[in-house]
mmCIF file of C-alpha atoms in Angstrom:
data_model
loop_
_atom_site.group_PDB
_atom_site.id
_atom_site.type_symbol
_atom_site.label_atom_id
_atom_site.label_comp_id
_atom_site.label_asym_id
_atom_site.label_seq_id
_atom_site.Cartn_x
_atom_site.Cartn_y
_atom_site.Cartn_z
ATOM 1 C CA UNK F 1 -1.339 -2.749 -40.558
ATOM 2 C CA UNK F 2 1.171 -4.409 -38.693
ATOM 3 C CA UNK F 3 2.016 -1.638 -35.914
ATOM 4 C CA UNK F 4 -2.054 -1.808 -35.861
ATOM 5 C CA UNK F 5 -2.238 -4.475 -34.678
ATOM 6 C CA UNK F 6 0.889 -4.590 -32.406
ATOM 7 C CA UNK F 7 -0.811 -1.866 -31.040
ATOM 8 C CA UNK F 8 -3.997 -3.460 -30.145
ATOM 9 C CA UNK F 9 -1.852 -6.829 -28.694
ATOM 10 C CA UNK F 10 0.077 -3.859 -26.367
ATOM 11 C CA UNK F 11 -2.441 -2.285 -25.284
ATOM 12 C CA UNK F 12 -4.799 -6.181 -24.457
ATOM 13 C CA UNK F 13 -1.016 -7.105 -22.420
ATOM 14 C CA UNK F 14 -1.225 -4.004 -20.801
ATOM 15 C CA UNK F 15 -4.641 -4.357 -19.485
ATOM 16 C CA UNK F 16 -4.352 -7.762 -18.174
ATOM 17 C CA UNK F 17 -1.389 -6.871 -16.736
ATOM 18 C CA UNK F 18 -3.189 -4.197 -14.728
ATOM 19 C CA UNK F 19 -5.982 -6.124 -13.766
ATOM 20 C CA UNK F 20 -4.023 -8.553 -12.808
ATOM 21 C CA UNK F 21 -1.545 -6.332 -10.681
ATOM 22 C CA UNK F 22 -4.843 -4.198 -8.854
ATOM 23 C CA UNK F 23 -6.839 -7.436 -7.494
ATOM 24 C CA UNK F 24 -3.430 -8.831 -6.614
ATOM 25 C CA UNK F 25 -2.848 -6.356 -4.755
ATOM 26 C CA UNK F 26 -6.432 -6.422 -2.686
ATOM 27 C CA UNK F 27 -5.693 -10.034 -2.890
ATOM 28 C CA UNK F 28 -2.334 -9.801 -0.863
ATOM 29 C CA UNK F 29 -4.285 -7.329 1.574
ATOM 30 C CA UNK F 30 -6.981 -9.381 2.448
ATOM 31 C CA UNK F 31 -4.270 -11.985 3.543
ATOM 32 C CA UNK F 32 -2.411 -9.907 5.789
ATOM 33 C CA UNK F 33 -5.787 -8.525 7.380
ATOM 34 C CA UNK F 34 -6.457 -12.002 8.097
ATOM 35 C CA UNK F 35 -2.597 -13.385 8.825
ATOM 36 C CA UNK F 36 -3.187 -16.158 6.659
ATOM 37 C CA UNK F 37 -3.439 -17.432 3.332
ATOM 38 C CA UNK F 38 -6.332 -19.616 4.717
ATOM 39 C CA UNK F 39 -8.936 -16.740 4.814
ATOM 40 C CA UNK F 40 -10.418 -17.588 1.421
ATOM 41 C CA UNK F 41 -13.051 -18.938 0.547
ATOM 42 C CA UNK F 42 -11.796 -20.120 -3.204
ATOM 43 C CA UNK F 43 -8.574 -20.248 -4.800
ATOM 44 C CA UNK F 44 -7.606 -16.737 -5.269
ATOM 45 C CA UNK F 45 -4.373 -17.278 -7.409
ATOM 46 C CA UNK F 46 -6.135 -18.496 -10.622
ATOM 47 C CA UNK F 47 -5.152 -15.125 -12.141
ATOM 48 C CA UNK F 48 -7.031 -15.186 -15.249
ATOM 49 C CA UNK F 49 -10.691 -14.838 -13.456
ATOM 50 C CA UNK F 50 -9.164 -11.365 -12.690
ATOM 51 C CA UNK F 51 -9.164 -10.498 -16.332
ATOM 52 C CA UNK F 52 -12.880 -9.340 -18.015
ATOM 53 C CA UNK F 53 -13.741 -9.636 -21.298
ATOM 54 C CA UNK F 54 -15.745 -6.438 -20.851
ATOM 55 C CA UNK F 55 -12.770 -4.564 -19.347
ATOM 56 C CA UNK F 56 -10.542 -5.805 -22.436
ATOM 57 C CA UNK F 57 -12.924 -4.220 -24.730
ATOM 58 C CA UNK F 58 -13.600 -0.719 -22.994
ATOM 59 C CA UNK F 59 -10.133 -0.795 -22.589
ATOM 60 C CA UNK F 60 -9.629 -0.677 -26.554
ATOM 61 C CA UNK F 61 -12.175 1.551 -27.151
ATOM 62 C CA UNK F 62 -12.378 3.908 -24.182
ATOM 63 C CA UNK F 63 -8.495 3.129 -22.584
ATOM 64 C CA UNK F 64 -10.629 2.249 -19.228
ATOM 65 C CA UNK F 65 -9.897 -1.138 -18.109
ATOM 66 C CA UNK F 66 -12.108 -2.941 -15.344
ATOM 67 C CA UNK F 67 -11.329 -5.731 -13.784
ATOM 68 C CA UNK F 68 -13.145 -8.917 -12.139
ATOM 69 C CA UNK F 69 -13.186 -8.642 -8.795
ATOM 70 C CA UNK F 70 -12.139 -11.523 -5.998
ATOM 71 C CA UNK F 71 -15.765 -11.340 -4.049
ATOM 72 C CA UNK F 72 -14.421 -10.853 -0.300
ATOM 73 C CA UNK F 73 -16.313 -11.710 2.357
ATOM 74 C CA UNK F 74 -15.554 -9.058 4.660
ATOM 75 C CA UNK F 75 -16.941 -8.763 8.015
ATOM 76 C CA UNK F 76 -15.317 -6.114 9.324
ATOM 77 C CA UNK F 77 -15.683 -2.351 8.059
ATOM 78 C CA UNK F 78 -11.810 -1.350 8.748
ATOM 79 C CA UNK F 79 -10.866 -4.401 5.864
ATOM 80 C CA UNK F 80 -13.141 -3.220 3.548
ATOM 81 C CA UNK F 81 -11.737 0.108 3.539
ATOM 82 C CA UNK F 82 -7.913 -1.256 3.263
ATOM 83 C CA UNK F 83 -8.940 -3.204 0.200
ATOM 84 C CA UNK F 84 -10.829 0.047 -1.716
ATOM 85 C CA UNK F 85 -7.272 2.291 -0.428
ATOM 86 C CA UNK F 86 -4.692 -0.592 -1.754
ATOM 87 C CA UNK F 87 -7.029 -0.743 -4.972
ATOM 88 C CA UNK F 88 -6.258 3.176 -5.221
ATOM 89 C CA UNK F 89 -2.829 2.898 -4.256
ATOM 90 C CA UNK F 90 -1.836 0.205 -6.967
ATOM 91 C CA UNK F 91 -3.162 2.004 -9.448
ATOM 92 C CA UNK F 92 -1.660 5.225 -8.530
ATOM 93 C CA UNK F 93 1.800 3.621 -8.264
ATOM 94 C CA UNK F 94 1.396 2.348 -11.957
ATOM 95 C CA UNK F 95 0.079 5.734 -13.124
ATOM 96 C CA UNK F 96 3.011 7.308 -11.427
ATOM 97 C CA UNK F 97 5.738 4.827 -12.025
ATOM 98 C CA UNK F 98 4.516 4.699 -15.778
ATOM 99 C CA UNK F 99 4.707 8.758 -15.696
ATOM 100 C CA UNK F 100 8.300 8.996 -14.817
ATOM 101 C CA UNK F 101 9.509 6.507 -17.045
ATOM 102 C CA UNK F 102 7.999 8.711 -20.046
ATOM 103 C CA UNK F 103 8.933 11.710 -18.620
ATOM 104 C CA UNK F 104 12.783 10.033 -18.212
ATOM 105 C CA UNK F 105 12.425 9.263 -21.895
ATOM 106 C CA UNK F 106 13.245 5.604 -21.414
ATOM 107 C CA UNK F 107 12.724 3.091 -24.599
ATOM 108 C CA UNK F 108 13.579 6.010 -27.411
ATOM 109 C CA UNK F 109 10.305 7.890 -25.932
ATOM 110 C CA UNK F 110 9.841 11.672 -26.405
ATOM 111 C CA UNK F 111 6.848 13.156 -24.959
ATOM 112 C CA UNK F 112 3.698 10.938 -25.312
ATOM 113 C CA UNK F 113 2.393 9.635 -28.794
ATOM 114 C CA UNK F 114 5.570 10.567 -30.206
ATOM 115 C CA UNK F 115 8.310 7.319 -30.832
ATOM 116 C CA UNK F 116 12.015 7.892 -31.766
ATOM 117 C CA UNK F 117 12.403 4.792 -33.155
ATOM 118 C CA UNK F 118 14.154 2.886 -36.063
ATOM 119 C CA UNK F 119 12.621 -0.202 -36.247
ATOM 120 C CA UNK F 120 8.753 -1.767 -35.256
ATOM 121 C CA UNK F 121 9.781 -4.364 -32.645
ATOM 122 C CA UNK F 122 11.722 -1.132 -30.625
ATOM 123 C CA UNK F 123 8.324 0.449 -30.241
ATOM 124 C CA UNK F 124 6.850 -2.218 -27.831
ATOM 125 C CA UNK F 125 8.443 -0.644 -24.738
ATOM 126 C CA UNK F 126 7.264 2.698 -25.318
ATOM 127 C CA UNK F 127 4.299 1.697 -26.394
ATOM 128 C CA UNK F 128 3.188 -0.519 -23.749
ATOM 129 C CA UNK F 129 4.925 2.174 -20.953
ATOM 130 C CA UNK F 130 2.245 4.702 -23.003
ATOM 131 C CA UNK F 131 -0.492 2.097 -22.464
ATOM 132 C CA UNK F 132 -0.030 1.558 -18.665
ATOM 133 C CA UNK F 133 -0.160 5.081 -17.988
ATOM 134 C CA UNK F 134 -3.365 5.744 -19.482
ATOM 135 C CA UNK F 135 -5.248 2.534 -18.568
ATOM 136 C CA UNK F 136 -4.301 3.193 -15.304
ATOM 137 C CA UNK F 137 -5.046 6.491 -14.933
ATOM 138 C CA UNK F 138 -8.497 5.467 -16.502
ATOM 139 C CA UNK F 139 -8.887 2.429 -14.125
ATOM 140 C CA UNK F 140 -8.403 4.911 -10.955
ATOM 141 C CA UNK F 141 -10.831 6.949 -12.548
ATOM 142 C CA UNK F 142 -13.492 4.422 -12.892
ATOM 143 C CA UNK F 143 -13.180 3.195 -9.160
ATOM 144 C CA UNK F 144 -13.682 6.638 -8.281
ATOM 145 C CA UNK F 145 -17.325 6.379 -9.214
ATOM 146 C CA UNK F 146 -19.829 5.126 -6.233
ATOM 147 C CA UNK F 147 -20.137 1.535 -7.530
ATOM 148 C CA UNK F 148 -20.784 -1.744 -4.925
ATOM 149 C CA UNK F 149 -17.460 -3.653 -6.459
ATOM 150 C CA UNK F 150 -15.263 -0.913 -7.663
ATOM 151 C CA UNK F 151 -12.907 0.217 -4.860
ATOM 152 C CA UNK F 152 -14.592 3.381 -3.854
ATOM 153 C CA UNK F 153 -17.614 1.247 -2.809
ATOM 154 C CA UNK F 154 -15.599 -0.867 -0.678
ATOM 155 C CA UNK F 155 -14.488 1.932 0.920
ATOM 156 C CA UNK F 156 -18.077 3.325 1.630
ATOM 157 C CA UNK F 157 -18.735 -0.256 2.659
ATOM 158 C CA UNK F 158 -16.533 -0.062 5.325
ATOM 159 C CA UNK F 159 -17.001 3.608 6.141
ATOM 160 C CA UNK F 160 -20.994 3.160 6.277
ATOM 161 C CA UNK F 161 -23.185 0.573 5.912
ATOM 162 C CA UNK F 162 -26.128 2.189 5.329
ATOM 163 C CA UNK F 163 -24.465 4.396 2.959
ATOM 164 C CA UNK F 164 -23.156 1.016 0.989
ATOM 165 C CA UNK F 165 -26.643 -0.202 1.071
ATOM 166 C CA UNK F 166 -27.799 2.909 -1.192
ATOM 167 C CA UNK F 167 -24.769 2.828 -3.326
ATOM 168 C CA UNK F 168 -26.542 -1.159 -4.159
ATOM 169 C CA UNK F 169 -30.195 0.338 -5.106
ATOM 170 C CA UNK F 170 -28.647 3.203 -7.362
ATOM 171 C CA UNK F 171 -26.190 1.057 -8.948
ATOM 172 C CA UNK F 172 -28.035 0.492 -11.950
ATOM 173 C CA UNK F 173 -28.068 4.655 -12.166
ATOM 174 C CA UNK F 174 -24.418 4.969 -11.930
ATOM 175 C CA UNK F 175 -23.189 2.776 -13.922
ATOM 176 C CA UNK F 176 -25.445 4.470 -16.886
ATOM 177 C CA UNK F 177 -23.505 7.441 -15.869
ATOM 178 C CA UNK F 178 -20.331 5.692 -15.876
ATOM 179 C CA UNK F 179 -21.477 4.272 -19.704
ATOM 180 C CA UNK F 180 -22.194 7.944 -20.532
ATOM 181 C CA UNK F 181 -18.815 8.947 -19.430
ATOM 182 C CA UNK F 182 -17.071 6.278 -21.413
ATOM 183 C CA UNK F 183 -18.793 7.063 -24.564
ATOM 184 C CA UNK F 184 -18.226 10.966 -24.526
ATOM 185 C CA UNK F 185 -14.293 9.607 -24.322
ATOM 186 C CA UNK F 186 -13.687 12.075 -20.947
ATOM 187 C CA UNK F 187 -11.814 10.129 -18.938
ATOM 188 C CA UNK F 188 -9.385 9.324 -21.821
ATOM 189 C CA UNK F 189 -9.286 12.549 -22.598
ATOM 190 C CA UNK F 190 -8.320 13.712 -19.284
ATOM 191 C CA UNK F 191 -5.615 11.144 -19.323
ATOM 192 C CA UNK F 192 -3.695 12.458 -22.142
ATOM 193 C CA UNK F 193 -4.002 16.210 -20.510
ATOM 194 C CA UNK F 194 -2.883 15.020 -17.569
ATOM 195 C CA UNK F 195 0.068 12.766 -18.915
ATOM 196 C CA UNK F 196 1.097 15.688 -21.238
ATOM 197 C CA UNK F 197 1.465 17.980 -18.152
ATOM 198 C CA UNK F 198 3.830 16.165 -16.827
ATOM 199 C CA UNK F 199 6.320 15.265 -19.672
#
């Protein structure tokens, strides 16, 4: 019961972390675009608004975090299209990061789902280096699919307006899709494939 829920704390911290990390990122971004910290609109460095309730919960049951995005008021298409690439990009750099560090072994880690360990409070490490990589490779996933606030709709914002304006009318349609997905477990599945290649 106890390495339950240790487990489930892990794998909250781990999400938060990343949701924390990817719109900090953006956030960061958008400032440079702009030259200055001035360019918003509302405090962008209350952290926690970054962190959904939703996300937390898909990312216990599905291991595909989302996060609450800053809403940008972007003008120009080139900025748009930075912020959807650096959302990419810091999710990547987790996944990738997270990777070599299981691959390296670190933390009394051998291969993934499998802890050399002696005692319960030696597990976090692994654990939560375990948790990282498959959130974020689920997280890169998800803002692969065609909706207005996920990163790949940012970058069709600034690619094509018109093209943004018909990702808007079929969101409701994608995001059934991207419900569909979650509950046949495929992007978590892919995850561990994917992870286990590379160890």
């Amino acid at each position: 019961m106890k390495t339950f829920f240790l487990e489930i704390v892990i794998c909250l911290t781990a999400a938060m972390s990343l949701m924390i990390f990817h719109e900090g990122v953006k956030l960061v971004v958008y400032a440079c675009c702009h030259r200055s910290v001035r360019c918003f609109k509302t405090s962008p460095w209350k952290i926690w608004r970054y962190i959904d309730p939703i996300g937390l919960i898909i990312a216990l049951t599905s291991y595909v975090p989302v996060s609450k995005p800053y809403f940008f008021r972007v003008r120009e298409r080139k900025i748009n299209i930075y912020l959807g690439v650096a959302g990419f990009l810091s999710l990547l750099s987790i996944l990738v990061s997270s990777v070599i560090v299981l691959r390296m072994g670190y933390g009394g880690l051998d291969g993934l789902d499998h802890l050399v360990i002696h005692h319960w409070w030696e597990s976090i490490v692994p654990i939560y280096v375990q948790y990282m990589a498959m959130l974020s490779f689920g997280m890169l996933v998800a803002n692969l699919f065609p909706v207005s606030i996920f990163d790949m709709g940012l970058i069709i914002a600034g690619m094509s307006p018109k093209m943004y304006l018909g990702i808007i009318k079929s969101d409701g349609m994608v995001k059934i899709i991207f419900v569909i997905v979650l509950l046949f477990d495929v992007i978590h599945y892919g995850a561990v494939r994917l992870i286990a290649l590379f160890l």
